[in-house]
Coordinates of C-alpha atoms and ligand atoms in Angstrom, one line a residue:
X230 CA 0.0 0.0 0.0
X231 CA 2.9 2.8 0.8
X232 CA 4.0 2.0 -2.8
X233 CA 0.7 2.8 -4.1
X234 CA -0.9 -0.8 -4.8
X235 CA -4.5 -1.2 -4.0
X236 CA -4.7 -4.6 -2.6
X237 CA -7.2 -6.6 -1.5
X238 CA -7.0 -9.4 1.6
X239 CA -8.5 -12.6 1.6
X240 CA -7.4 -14.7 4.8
X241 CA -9.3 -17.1 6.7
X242 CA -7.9 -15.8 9.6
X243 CA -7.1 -19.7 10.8
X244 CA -3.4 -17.9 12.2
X245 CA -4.3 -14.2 12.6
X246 CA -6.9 -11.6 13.3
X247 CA -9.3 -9.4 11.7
X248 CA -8.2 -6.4 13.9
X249 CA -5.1 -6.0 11.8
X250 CA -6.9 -4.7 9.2
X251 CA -8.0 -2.1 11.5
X252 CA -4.8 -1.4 12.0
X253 CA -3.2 -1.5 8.5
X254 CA -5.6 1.7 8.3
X255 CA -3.9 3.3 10.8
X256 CA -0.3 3.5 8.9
X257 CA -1.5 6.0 6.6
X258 CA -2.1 4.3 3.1
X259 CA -5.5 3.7 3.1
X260 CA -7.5 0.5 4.6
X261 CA -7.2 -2.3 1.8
X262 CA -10.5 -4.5 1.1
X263 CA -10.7 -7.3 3.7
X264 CA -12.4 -11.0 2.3
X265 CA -12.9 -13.1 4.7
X266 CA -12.4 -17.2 3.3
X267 CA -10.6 -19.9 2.2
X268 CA -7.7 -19.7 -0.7
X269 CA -9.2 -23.3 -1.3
X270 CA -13.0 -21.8 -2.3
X271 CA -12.9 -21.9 -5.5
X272 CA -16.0 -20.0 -6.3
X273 CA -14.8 -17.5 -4.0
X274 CA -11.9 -17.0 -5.3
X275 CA -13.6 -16.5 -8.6
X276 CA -16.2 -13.9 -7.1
X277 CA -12.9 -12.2 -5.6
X278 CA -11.4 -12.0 -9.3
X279 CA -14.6 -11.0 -11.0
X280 CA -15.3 -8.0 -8.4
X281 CA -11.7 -6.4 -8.5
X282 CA -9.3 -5.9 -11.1
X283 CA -6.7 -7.7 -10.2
X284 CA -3.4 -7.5 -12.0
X285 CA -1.1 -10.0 -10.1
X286 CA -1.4 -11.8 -6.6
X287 CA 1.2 -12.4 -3.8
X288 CA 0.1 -15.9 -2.0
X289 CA 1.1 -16.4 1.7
X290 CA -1.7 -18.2 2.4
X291 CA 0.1 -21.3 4.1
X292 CA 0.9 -23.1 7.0
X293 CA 4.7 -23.2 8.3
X294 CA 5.1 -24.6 11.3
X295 CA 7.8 -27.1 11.2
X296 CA 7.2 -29.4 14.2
X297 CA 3.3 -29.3 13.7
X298 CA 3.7 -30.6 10.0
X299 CA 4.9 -33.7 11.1
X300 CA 1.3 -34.6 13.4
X301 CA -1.0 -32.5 10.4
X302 CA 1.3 -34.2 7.2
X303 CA -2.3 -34.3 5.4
X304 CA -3.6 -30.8 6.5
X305 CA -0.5 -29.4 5.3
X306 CA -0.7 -31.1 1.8
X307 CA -3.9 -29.9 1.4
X308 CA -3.8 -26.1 2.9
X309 CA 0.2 -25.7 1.6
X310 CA -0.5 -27.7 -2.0
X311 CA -3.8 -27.7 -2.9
X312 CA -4.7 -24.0 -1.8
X313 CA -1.9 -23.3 -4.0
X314 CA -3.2 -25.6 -6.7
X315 CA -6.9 -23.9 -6.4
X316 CA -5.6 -20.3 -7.0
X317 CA -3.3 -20.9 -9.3
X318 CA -6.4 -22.2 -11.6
X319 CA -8.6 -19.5 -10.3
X320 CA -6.2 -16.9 -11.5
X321 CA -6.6 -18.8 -15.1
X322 CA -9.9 -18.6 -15.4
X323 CA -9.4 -15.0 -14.5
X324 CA -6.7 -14.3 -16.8
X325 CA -4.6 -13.3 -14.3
X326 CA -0.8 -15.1 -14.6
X327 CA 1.5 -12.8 -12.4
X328 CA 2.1 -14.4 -9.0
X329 CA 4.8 -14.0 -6.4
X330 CA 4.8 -16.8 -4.3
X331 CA 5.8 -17.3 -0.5
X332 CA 8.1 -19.7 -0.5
X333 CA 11.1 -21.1 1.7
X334 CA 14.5 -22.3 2.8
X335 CA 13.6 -25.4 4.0
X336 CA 13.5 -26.5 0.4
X337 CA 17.3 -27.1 0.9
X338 CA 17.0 -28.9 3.7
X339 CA 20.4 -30.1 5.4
X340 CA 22.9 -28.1 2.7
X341 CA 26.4 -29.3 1.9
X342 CA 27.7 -25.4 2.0
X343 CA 26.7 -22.5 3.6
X344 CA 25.9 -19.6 2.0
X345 CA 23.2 -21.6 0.3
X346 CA 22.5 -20.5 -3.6
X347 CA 19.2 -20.8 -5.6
X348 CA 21.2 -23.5 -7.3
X349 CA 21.9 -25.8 -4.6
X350 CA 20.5 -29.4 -4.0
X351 CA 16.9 -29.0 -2.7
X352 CA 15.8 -32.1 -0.5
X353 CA 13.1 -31.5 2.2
X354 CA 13.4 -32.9 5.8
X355 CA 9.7 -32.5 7.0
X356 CA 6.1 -32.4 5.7
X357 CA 6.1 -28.5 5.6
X358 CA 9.3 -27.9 3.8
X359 CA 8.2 -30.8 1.2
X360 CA 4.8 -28.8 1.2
X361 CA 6.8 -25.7 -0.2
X362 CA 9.0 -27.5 -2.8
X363 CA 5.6 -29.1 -4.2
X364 CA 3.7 -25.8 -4.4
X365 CA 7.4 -24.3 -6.4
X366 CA 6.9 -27.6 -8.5
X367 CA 3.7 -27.3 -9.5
X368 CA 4.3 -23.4 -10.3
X369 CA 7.3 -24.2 -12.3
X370 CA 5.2 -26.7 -14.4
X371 CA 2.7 -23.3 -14.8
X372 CA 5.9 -21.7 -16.0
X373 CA 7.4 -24.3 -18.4
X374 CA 3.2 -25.0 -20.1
X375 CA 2.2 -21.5 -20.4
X376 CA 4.8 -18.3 -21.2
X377 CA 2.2 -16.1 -20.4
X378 CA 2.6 -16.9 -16.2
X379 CA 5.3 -15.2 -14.5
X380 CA 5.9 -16.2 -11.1
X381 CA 8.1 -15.3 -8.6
X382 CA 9.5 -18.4 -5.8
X383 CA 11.2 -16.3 -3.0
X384 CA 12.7 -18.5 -0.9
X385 CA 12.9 -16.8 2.8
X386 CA 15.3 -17.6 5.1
X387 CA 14.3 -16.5 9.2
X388 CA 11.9 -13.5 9.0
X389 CA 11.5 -11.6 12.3
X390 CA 10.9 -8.8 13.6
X391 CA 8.1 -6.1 13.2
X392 CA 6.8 -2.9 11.7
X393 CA 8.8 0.0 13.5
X394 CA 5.4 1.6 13.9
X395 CA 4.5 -1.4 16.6
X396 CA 1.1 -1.4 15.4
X397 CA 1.4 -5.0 13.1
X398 CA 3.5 -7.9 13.8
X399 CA 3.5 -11.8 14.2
X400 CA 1.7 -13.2 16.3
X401 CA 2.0 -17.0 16.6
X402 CA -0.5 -18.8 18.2
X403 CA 0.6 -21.0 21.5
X404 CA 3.8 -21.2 22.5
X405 CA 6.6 -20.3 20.0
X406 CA 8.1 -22.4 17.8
X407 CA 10.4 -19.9 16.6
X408 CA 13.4 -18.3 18.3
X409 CA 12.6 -14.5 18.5
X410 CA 9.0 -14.7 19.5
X411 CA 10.2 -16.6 22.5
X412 CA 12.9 -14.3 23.3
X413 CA 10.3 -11.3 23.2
X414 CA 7.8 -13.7 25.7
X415 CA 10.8 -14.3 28.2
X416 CA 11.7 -10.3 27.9
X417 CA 8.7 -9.6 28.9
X418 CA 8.3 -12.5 31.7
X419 CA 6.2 -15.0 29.8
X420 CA 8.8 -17.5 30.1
X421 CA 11.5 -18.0 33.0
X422 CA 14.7 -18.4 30.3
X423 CA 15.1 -19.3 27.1
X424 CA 15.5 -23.4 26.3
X425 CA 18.6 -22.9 23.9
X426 CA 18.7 -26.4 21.6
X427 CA 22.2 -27.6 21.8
X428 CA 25.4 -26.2 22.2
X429 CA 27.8 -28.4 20.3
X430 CA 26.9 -27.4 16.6
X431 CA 30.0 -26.8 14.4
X432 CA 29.4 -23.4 14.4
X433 CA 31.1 -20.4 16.5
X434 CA 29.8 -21.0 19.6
X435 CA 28.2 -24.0 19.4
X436 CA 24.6 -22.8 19.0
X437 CA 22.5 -23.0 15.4
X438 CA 23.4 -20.2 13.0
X439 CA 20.8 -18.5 10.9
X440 CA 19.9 -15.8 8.5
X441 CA 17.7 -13.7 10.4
X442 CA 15.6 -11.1 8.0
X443 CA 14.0 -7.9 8.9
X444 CA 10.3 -8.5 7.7
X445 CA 10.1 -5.2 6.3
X446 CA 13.2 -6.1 4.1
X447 CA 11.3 -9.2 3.2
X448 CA 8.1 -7.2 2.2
X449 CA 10.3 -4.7 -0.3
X450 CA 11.7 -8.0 -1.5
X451 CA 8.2 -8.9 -2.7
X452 CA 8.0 -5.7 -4.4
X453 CA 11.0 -5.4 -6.0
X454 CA 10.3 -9.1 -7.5
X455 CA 6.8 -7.5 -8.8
X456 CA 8.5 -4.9 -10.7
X457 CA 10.7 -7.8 -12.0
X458 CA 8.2 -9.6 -13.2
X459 CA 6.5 -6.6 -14.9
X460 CA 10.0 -5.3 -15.9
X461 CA 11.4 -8.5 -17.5
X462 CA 8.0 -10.9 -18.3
X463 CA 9.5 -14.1 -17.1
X464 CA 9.7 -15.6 -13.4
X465 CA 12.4 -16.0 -10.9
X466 CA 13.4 -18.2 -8.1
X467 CA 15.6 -15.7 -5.8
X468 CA 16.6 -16.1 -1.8
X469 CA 15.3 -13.3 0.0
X470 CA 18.0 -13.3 3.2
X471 CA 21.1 -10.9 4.3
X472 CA 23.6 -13.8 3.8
X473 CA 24.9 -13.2 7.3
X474 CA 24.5 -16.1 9.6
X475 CA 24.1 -15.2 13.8
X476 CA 23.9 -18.0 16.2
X477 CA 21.1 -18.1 19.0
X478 CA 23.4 -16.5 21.5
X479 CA 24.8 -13.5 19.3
X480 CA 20.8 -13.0 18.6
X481 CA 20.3 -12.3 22.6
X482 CA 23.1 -10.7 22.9
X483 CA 22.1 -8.8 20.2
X484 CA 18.9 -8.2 21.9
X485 CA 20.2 -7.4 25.0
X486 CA 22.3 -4.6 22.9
X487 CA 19.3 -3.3 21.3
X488 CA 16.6 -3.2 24.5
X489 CA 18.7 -3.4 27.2
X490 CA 16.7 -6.3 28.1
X491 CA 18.5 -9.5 29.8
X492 CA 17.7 -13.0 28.5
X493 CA 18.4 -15.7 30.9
X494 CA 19.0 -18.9 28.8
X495 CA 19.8 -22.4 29.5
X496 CA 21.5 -24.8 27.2
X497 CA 19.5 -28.1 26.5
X498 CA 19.5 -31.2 23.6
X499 CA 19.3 -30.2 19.9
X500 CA 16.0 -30.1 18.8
X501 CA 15.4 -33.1 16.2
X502 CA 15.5 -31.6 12.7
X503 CA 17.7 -29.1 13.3
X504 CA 20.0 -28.3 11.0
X505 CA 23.9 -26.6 12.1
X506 CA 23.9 -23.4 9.9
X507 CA 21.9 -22.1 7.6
X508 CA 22.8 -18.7 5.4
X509 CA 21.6 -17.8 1.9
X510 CA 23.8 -16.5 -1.0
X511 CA 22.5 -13.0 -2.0
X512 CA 24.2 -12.1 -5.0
X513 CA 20.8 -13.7 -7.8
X514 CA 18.3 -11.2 -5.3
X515 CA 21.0 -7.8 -6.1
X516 CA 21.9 -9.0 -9.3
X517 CA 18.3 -9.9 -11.0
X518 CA 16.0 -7.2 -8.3
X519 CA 18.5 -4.5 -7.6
X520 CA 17.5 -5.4 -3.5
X521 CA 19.0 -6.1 -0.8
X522 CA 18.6 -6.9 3.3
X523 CA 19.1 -2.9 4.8
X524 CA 18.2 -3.0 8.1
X525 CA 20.7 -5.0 11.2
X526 CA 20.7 -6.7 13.9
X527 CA 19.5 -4.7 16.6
X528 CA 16.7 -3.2 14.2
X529 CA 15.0 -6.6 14.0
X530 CA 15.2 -6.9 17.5
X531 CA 14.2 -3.7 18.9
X532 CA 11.1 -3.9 16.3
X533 CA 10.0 -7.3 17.9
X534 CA 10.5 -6.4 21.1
X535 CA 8.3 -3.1 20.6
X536 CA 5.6 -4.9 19.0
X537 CA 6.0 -7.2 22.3
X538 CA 5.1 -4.9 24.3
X539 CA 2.6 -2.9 22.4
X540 CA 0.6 -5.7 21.1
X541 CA 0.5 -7.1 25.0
X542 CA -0.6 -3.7 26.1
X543 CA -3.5 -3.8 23.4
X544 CA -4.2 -7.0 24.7
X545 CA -4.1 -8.2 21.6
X546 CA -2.4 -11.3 22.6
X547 CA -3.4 -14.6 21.3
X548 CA -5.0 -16.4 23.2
Ligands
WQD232 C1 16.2 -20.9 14.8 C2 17.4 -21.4 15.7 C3 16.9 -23.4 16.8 C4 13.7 -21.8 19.3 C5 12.1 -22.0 10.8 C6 11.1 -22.9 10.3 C7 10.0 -22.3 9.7 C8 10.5 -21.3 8.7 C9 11.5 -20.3 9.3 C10 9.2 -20.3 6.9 C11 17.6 -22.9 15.6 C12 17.1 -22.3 17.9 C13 14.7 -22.0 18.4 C14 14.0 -21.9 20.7 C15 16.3 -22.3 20.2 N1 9.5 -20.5 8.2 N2 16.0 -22.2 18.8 N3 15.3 -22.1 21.1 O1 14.2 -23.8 12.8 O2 15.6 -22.1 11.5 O3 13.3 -22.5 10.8 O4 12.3 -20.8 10.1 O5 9.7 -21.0 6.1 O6 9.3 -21.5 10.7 O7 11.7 -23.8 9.4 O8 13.8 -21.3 13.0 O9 13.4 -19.8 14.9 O10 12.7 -22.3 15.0 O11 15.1 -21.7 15.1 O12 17.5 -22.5 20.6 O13 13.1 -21.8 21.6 O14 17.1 -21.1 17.1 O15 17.6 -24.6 17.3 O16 19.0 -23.1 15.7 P1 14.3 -22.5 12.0 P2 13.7 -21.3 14.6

């Protein structure tokens, strides 16, 4: 919206809440069109198409939580695959071929070299990631049979943080998964400490090493592989990360830095799946999108930890 697209929701709000489009409309572009439904309703989706002209889609409409693929392999398939499936031939009965797609770096799985390029091996280690390299499949088969579709696979690598505003952020359900939502719930006394998974890694102290992503950077990511599509007229499959790896404990002592914050921690087992380090090669996303990761470190935490505190205060919490 602050680069002047009208766009036009559709969530069935199965992982977030209706209030944040109240909210959008507080940042001062506008209050985009809210549908309330299923990327899997097909005559929906079709009612959506024929009552706004729309000129390309961007499709985050999945599930992505590692762990919980394993126990909901099925629901996964299904919301991840065949969501994905349904829209894509919704947006040909529209007429509608440009589609940047939200996809991720678990495609890779467990690489053989760090940073990780578009070109390496891709070999999934769990329901979800598999989920992802189907739905990039299936889009590339769109690609290959039909000239006209130009789609965009950006493969993220660890998005946190939150809009410096602190009015919109993420907002998992239940306990965290992820590693910077549960350092923002022990900042602000929701947890004792922070379970750090393992500390004998091959990495520089031990603990897992990541590429940790500003979400704002990720969302002019998604716009800069719009004007690429529009630009050039062909797709892309690009990694949208800073190719900088930080392991759990620089990310709360970068924290600490940033908020001033302590973040009492205590070393446990690896968690199963985990993989030792994992940083993308950014040189396809400058090259082909002229864009790249801006904001550090601290930025990303001092974001999350405002939205912490602001979406607690709105009592916005999740239940
Ligand atoms: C990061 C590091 C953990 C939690 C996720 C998922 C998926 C994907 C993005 C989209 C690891 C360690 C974590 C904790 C910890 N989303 N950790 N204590 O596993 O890299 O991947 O990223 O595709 O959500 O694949 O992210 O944040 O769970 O873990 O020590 O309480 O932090 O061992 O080294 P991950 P994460």
């Amino acid at each position: 919206m602050q680069a002047g697209w009208h766009i036009v929701v559709l969530d069935n709000l199965c992982n977030s809440e209706s209030s944040t489009i109240q909210r959008l409309g507080a940042m001062g572009h506008g209050v985009p069109e809210f549908v309330q439904g299923d990327v899997r309703d097909a005559a929906l989706l079709d009612k959506v198409f024929a009552s706004h002209p729309i000129t390309a889609v961007m499709h985050f409409a999945g599930l992505k939580a590692v762990g919980e693929s394993w126990q909901q392999a099925a629901r996964y398939l299904d919301n991840n695959v065949g969501g994905t499936a349904c829209l894509a031939a919704a947006m040909e009965r529209a007429g509608v071929r440009r589609l940047v797609f939200s996809s991720s770096a678990t495609v890779y799985g467990q690489p053989d070299a760090v940073p990780i390029a578009e070109s390496a091996p891709l070999r999934t280690t769990n329901p979800y990631g598999r989920s992802k390299l189907l739905c990039e499949d299936m889009l590339c088969e769109l690609r290959a049979a039909d000239s006209r579709w130009q789609v965009a696979l950006l493969r993220y690598f660890n998005p946190v943080g939150a809009h410096a505003s602190g009015l919109i952020g993420e907002k998992p359900s239940g306990i965290p998964n992820n590693l910077m939502p549960y350092i923002t719930q022990v900042a602000s006394g929701q947890h004792p400490f922070l379970r750090v998974f393992g500390d004998d890694y091959p990495t520089v102290d031990g603990t897992g090493v990541r590429d940790y992503i500003h979400v704002v950077d990720l969302a002019k990511g998604h716009l800069a592989a719009l004007r690429y599509l529009e630009q050039e007229g062909k797709g892309i499959t690009v990694n949208l990360g800073t190719g900088r790896g930080v392991s759990v404990l620089q990310l709360v002592a970068a924290f600490t830095r940033a908020t001033g914050v302590p973040i009492p921690y205590q070393i446990l087992p690896r968690r199963p799946g985990d993989v030792a380090s994992c940083y993308a090669a950014t040189d396809l996303a400058w090259d082909a999108l002229g864009w790249c990761a801006q904001l550090p470190i601290e930025a990303m935490c001092a974001d999350a930890w405002r939205w912490e505190r602001t979406s607690q205060a709105a009592g916005n919490v999740h239940d």
